[in-house]
Phi, psi and omega in degrees: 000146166276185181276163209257050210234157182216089215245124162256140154207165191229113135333130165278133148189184199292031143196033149240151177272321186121327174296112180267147200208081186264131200260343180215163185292133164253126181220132180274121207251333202195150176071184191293206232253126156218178179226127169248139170248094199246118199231118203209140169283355177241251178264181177202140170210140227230098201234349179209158192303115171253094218211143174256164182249325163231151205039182189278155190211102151280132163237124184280110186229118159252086118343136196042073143330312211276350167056021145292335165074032158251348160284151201193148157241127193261094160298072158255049180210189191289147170209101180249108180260354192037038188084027181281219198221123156250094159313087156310054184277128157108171192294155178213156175204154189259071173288179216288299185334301185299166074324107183258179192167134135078052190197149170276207174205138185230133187255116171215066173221178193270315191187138177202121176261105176287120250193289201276192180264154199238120167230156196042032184284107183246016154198142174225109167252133177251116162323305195266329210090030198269163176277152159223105218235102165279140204212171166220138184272330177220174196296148197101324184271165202208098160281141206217162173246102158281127178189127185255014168259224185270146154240148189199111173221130199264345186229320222173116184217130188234111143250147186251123140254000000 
């Protein structure tokens, strides 16, 4: 098979917000290495699980196109790339819901708050000089990095409890 890529995005306009919403699970089943792209001039919001099973699955989340700094993207479910690349742009946040496995991570944003657990990760590159802020939002939860590869953040790797 060849690569795969698949891009949604949504234009802000006067009777639109601008907003991407994903609502049912996407899952890659078969053949090589594909790319998702999820691209929006407003929010992004990850509400259902996106995950491969074969091959590699990069995924692209750009939030505020339009660079106004009113966009944000929002994780609250598993995201398994099977060693794919998971891309941030524009502010992000991981919540305590979410999960990555099994992906590098490349931060090319302003800021990403990590909430939920980052497990089999064998690389996190920041671009920008971005915050990479690990937190736990409410009591019990412990958000954590398992991980025996590199981390290399060029301005700010903050964790809170």
């Amino acid at each position: 098979c060849s690569l795969v890529n698949i891009t949604f995005d949504t234009i802000k306009s006067d009777c639109s917000y601008g907003n991407l919403q994903v609502v049912s699970d996407l899952v890659k089943r078969c053949c090589g290495d594909a790319q998702l792209t999820l691209s929006a001039d407003n929010d992004i919001t990850v509400d259902s699980a996106i995950r491969a099973s074969s091959g590699r699955l990069a995924v692209t989340v750009k939030a505020d196109n339009d660079g106004n700094g009113t966009g944000s993207t929002v994780v609250n479910k598993a995201l398994d790339l099977n060693s794919g690349e998971l891309t941030l742009k524009g502010t992000a946040k991981l919540t305590k819901a979410s999960a990555v496995r099994r992906a590098n991570i490349v931060i090319d944003s302003a800021e990403v708050n990590v909430a939920g657990a980052l497990s089999d990760i064998d690389l996190i590159t920041d671009n920008r000089g971005s915050a990479l802020r690990l937190s736990r939002d409410y009591a019990g939860f412990k958000g954590c990095i398992e991980n025996s590869g590199l981390l290399t953040v060029n301005r700010l790797l903050q964790i809170l409890s």
